Short mmCIF file of N, CA, C and O in Angstrom, two decimals:
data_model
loop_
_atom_site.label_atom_id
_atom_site.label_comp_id
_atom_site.label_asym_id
_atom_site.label_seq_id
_atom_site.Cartn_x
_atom_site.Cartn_y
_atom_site.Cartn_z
N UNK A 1 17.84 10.76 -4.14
CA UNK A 1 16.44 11.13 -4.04
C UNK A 1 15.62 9.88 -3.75
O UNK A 1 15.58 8.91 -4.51
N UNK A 2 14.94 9.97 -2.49
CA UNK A 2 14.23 9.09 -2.19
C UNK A 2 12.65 8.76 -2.66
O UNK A 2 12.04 9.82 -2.77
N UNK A 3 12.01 7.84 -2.90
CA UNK A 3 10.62 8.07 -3.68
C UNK A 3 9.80 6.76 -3.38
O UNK A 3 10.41 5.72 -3.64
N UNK A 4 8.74 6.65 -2.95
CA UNK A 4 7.88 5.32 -2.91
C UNK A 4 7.48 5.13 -4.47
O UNK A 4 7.69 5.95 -5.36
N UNK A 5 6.96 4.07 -4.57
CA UNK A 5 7.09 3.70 -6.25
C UNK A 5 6.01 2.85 -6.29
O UNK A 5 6.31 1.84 -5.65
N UNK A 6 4.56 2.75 -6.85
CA UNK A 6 3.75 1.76 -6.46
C UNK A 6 3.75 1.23 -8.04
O UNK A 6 4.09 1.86 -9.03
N UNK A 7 3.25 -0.16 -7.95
CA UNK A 7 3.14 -0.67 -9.31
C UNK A 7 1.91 -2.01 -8.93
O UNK A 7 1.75 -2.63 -7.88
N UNK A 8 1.36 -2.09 -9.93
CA UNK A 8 0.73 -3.54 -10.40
C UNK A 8 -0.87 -3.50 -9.96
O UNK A 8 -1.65 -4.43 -9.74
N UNK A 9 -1.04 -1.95 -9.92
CA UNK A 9 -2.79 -1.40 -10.80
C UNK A 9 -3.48 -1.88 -11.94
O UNK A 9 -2.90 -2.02 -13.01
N UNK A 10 -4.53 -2.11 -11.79
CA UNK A 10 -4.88 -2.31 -13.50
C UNK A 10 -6.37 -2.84 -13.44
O UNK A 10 -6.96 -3.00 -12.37
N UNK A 11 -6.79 -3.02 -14.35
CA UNK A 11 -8.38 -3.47 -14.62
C UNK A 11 -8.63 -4.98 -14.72
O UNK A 11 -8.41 -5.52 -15.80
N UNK A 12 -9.11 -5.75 -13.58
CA UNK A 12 -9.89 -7.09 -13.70
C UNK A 12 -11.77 -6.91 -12.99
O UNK A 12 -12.52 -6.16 -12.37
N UNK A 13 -11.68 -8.26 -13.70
CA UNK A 13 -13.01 -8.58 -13.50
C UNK A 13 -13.67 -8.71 -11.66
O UNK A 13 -12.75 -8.63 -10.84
N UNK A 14 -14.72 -8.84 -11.22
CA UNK A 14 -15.18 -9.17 -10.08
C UNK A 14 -14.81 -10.60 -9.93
O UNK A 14 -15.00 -11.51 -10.74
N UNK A 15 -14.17 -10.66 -8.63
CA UNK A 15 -13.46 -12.04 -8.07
C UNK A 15 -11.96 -12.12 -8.39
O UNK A 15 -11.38 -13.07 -7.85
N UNK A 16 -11.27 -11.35 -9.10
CA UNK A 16 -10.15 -11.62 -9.89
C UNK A 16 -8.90 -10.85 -8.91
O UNK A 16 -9.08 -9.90 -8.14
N UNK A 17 -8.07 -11.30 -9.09
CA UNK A 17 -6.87 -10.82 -8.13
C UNK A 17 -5.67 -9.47 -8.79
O UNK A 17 -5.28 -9.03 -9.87
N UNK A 18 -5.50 -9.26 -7.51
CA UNK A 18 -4.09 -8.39 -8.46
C UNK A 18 -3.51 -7.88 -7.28
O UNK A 18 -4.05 -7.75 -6.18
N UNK A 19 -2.19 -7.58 -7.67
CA UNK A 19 -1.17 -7.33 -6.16
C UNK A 19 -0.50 -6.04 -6.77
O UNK A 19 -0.06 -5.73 -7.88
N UNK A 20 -0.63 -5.37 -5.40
CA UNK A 20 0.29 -3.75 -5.57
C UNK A 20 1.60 -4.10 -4.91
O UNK A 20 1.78 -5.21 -4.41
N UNK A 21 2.54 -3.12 -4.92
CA UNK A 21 3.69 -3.52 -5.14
C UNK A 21 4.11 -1.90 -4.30
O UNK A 21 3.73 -0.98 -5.02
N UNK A 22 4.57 -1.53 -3.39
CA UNK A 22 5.01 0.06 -2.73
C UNK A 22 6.83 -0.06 -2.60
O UNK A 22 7.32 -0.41 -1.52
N UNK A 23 7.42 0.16 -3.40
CA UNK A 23 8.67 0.12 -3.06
C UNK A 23 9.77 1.70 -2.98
O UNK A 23 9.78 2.67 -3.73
N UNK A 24 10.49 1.42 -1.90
CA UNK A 24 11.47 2.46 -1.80
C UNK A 24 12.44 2.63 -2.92
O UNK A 24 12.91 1.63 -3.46
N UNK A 25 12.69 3.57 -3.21
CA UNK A 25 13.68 3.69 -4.61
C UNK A 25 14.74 4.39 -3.87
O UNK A 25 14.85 4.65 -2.67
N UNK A 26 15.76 4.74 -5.26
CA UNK A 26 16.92 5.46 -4.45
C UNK A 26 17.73 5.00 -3.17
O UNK A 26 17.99 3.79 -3.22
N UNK A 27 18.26 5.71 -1.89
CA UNK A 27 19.09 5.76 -1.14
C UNK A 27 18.70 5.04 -0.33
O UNK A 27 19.51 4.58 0.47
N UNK A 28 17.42 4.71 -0.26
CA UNK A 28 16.36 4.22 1.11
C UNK A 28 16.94 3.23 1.76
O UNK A 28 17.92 2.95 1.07
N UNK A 29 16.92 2.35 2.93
CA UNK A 29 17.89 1.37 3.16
C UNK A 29 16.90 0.38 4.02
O UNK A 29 17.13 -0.71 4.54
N UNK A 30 15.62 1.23 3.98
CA UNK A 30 14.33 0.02 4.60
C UNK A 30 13.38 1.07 4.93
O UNK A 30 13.61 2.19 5.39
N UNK A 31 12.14 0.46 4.58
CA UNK A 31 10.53 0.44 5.11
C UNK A 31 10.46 0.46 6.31
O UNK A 31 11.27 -0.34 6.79
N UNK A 32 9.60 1.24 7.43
CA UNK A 32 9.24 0.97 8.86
C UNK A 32 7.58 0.31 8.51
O UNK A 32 7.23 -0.73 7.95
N UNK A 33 6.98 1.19 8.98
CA UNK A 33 5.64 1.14 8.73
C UNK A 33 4.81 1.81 7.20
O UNK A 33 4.73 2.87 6.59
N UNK A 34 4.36 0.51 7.12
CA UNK A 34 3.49 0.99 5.86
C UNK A 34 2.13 1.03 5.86
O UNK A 34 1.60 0.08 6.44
N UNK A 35 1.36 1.89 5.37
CA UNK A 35 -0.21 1.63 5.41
C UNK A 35 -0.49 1.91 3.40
O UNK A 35 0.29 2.44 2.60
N UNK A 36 -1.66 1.41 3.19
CA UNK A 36 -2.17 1.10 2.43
C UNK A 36 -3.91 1.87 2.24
O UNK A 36 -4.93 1.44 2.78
N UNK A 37 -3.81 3.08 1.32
CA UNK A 37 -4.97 3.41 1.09
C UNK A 37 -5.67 3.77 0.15
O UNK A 37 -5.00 3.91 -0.87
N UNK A 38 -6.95 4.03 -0.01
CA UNK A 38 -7.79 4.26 -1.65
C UNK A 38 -8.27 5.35 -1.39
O UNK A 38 -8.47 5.93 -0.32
N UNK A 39 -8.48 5.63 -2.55
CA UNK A 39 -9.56 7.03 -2.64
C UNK A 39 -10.19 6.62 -3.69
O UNK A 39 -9.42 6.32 -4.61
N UNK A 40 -12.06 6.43 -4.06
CA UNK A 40 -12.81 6.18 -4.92
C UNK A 40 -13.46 7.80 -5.45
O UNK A 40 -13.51 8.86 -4.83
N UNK A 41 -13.77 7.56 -6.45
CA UNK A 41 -14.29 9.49 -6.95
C UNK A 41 -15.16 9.70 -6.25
O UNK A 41 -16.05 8.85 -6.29
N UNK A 42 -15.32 10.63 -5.51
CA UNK A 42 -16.44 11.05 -4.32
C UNK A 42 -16.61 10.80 -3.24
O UNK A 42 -17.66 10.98 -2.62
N UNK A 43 -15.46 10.26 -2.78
CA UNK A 43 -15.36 9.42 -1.74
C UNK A 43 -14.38 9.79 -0.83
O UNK A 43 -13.41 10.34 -1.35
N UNK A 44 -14.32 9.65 0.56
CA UNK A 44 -12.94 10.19 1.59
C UNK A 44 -11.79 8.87 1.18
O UNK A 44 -12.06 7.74 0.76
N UNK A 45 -10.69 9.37 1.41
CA UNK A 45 -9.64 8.29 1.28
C UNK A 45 -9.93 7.32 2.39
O UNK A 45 -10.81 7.75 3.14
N UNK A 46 -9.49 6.19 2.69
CA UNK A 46 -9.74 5.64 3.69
C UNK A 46 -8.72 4.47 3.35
O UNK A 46 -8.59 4.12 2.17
N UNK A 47 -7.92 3.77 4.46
CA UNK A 47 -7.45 3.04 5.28
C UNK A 47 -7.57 1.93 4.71
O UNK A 47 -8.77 1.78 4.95
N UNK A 48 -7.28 0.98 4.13
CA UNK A 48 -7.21 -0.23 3.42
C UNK A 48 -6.45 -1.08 4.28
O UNK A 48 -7.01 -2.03 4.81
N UNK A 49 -5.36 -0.87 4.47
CA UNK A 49 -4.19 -2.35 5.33
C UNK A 49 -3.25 -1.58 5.62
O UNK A 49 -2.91 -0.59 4.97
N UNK A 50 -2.49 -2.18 7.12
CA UNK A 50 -1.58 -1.59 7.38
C UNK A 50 -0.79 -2.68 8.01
O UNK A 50 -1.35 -3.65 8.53
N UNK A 51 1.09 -2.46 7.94
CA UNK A 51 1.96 -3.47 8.60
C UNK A 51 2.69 -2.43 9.11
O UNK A 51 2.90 -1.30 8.68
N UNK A 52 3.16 -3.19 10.44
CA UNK A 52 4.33 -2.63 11.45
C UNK A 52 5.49 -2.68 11.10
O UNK A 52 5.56 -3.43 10.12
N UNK A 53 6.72 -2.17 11.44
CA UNK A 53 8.15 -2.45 11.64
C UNK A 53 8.21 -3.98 12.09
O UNK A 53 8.75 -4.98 11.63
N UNK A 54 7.46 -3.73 13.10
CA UNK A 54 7.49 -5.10 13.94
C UNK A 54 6.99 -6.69 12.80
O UNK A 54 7.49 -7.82 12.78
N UNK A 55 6.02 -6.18 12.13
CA UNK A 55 5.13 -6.89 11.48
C UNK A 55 3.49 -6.96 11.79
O UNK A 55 2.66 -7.52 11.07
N UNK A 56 3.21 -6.21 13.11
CA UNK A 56 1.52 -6.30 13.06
C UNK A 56 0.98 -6.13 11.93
O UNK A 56 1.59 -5.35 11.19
N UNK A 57 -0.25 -6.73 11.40
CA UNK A 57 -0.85 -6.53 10.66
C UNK A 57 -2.60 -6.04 10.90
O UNK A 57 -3.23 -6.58 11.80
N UNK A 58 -3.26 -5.00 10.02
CA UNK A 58 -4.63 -4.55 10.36
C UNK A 58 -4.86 -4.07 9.09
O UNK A 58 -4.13 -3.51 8.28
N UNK A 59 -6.13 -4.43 9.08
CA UNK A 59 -7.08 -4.48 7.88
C UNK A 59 -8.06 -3.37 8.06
O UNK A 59 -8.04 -2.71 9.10
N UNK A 60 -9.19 -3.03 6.82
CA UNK A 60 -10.66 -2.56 7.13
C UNK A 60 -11.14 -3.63 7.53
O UNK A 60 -10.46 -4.64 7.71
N UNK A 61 -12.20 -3.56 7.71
CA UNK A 61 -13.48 -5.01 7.97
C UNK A 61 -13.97 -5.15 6.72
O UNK A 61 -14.71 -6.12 6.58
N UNK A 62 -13.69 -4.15 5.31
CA UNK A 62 -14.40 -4.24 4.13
C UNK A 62 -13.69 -5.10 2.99
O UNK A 62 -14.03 -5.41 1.85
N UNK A 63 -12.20 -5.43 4.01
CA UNK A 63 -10.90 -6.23 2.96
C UNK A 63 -10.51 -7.68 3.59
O UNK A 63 -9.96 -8.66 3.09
N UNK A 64 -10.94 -7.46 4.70
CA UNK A 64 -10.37 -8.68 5.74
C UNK A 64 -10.89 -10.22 5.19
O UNK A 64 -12.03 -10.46 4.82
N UNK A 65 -9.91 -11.05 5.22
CA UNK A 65 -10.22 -12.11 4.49
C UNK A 65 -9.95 -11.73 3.18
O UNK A 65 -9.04 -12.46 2.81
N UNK A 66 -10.19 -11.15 2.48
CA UNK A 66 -9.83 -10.83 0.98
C UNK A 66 -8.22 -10.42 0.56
O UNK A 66 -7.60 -11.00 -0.33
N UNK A 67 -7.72 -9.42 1.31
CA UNK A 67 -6.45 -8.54 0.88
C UNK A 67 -5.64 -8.98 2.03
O UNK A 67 -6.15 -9.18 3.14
N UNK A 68 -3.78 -9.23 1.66
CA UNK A 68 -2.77 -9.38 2.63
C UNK A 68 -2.25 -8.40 2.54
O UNK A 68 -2.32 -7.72 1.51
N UNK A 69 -1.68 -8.11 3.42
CA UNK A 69 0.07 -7.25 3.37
C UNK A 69 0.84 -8.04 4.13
O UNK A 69 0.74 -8.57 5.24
N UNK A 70 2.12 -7.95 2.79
CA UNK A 70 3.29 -8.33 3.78
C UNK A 70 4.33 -7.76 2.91
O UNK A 70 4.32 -7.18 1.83
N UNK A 71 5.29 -8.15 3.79
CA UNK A 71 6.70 -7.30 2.94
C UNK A 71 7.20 -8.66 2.54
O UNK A 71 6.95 -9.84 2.80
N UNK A 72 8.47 -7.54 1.38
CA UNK A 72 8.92 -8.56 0.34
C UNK A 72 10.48 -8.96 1.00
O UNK A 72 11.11 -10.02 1.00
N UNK A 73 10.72 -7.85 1.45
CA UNK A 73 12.04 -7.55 1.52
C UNK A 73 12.31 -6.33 2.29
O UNK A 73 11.37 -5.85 2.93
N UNK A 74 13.83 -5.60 2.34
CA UNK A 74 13.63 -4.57 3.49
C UNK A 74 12.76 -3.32 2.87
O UNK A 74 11.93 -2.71 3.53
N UNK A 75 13.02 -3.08 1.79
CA UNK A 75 12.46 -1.68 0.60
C UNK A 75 10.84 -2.14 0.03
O UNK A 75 10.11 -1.22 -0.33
N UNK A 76 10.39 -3.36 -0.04
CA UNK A 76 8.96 -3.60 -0.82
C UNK A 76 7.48 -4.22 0.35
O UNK A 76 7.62 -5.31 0.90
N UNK A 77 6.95 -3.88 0.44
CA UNK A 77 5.67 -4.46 0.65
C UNK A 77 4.62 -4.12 -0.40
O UNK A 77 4.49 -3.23 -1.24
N UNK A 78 3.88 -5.27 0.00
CA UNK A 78 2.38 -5.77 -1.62
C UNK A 78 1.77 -5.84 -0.32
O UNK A 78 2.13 -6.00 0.85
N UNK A 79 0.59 -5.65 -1.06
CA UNK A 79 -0.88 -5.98 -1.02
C UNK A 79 -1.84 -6.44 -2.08
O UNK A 79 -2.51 -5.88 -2.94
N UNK A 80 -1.61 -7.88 -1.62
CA UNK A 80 -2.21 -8.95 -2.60
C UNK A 80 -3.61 -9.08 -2.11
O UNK A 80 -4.01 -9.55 -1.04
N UNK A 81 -4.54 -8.36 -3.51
CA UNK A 81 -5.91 -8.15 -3.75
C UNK A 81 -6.69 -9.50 -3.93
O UNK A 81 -6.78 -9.62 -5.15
N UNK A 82 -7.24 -10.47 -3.40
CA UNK A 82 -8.60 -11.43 -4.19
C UNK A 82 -10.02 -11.18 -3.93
O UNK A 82 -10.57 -10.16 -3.52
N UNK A 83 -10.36 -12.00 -4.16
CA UNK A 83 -11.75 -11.96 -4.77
C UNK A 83 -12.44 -10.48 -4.48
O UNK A 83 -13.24 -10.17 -3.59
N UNK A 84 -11.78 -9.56 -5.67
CA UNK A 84 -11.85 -8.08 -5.76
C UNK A 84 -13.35 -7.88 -6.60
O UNK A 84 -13.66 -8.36 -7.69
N UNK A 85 -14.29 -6.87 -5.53
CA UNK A 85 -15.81 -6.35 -6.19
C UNK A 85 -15.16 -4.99 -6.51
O UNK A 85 -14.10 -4.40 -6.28
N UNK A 86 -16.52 -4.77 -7.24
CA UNK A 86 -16.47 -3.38 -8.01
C UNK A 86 -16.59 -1.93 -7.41
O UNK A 86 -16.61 -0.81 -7.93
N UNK A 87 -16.67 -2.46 -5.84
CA UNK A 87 -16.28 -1.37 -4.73
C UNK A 87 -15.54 -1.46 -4.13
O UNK A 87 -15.54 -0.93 -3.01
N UNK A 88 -14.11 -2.53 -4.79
CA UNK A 88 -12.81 -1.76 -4.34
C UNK A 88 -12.13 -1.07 -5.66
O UNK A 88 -10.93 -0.87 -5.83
N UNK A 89 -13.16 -0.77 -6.53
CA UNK A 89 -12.38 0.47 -7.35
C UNK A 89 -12.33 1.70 -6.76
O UNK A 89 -13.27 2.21 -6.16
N UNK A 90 -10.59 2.47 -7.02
CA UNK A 90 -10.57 3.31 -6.24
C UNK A 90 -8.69 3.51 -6.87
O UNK A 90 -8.18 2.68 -7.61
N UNK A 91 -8.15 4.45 -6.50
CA UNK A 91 -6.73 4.81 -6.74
C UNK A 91 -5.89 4.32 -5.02
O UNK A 91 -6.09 4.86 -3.93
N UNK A 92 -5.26 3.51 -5.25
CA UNK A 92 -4.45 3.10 -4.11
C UNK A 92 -3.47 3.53 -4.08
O UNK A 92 -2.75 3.72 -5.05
N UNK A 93 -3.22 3.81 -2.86
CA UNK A 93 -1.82 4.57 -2.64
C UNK A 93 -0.98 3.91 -1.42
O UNK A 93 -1.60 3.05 -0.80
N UNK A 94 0.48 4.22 -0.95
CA UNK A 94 0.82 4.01 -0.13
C UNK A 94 1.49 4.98 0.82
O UNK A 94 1.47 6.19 0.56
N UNK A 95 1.93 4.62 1.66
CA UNK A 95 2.31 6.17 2.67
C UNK A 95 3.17 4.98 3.77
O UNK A 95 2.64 4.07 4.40
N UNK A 96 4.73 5.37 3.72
CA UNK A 96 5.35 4.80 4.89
C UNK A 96 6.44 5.84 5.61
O UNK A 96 6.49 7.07 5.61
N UNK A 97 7.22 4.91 6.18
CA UNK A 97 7.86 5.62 7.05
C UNK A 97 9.21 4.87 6.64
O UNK A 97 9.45 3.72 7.01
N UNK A 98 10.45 5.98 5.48
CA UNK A 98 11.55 5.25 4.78
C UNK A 98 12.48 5.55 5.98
O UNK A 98 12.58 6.51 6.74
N UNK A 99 13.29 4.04 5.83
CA UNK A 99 14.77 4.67 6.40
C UNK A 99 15.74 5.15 5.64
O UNK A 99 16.11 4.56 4.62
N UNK A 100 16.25 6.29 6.05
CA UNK A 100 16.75 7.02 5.13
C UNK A 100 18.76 6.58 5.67
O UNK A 100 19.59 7.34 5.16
N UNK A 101 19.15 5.79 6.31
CA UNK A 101 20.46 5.88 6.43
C UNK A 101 20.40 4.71 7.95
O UNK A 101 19.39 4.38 8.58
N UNK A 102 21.95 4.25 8.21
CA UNK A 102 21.61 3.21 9.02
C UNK A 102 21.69 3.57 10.57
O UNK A 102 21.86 2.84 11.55
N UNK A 103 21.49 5.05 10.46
CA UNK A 103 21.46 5.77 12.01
C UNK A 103 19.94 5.70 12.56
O UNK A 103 19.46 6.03 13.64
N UNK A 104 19.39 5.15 11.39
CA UNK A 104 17.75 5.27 11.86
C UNK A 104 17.22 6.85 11.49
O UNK A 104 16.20 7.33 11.99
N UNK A 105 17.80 7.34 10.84
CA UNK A 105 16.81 8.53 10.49
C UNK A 105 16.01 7.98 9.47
O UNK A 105 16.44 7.03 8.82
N UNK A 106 14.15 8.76 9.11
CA UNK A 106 13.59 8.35 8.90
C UNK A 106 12.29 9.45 8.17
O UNK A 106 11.92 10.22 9.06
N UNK A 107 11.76 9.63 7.26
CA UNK A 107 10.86 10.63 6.41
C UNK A 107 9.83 9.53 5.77
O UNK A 107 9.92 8.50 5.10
N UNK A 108 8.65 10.44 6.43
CA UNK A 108 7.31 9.87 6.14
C UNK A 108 7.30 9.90 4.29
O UNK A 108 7.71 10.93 3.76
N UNK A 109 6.99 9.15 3.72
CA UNK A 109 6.35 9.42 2.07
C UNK A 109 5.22 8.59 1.38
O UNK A 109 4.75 7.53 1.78
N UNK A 110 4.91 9.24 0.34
CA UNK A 110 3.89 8.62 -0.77
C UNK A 110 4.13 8.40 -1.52
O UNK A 110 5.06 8.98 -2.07
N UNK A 111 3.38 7.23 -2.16
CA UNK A 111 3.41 6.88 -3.46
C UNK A 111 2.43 7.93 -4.26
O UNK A 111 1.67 8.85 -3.98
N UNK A 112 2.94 7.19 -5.51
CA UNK A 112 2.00 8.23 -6.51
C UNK A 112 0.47 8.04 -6.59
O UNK A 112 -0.41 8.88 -6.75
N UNK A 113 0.37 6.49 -6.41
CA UNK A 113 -0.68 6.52 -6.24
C UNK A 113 -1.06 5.26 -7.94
O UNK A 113 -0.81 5.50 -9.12
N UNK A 114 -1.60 4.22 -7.42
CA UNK A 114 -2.31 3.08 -8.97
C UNK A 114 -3.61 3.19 -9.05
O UNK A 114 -4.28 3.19 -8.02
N UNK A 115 -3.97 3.27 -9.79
CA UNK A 115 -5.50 2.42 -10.31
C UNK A 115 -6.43 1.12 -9.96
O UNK A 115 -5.60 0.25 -10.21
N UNK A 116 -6.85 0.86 -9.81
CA UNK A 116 -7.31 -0.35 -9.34
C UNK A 116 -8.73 -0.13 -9.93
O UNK A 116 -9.38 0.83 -9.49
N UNK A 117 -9.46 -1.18 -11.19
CA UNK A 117 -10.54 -1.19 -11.30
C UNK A 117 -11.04 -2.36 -11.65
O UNK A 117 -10.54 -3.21 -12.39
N UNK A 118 -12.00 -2.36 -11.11
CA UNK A 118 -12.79 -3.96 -11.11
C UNK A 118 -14.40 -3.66 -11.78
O UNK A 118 -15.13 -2.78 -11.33
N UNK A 119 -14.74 -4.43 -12.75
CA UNK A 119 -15.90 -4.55 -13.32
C UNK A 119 -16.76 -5.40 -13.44
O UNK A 119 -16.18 -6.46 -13.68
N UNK A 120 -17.86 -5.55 -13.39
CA UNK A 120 -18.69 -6.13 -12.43
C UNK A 120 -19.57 -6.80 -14.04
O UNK A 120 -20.56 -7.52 -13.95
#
């Protein structure tokens, strides 16, 4: 059973850092593309960071300079948060594209989804 797995949500202050963590569990045998997104209460989800297979990387304009993505390894990519305001509180999630076997087959998935809150 395959499953994205996000970790390393939690509550800091304005300016303060913190890194999410999206990893493949189970059978998975690598990450293609990953994107990176929030949803704040009342708010549309929206688009935070995204990396290629290849490695492109793309941001919002509301994170740029602030937030990276990169991968860890073939199964993990982070997105390392700094100098975090109190309007990037919001539930982050991730959504990639697992490899499921070394023929290249491949199933879109989500994470469950972290917390992220910053107080001002």
């Amino acid at each position: 059973q395959v499953q994205l797995v996000e970790s390393g949500g939690g509550l800091v202050q304005a300016g303060g850092s913190l890194t999410l963590s999206c990893a493949a569990s189970g059978s998975a045998v690598g990450i293609n593309a990953v994107d990176w997104y929030r949803q704040a209460p009342g708010k549309q989800r929206e688009l935070v960071a995204g990396i290629t297979r290849a490695g492109s990387k793309n941001y919002a304009d509301s994170v740029k300079g602030r937030f990276t993505i990169s991968r860890n390894n073939a199964i993990t990519v982070t997105l390392q948060m700094n100098s975090l305001k109190p309007e990037d509180t919001a539930v982050y999630s991730c959504n990639a594209q697992v490899r499921l076997d070394v023929w290249g087959r491949t199933h879109e998935y989500w994470g469950q989804g972290t917390q992220v809150t910053v107080s001002s």
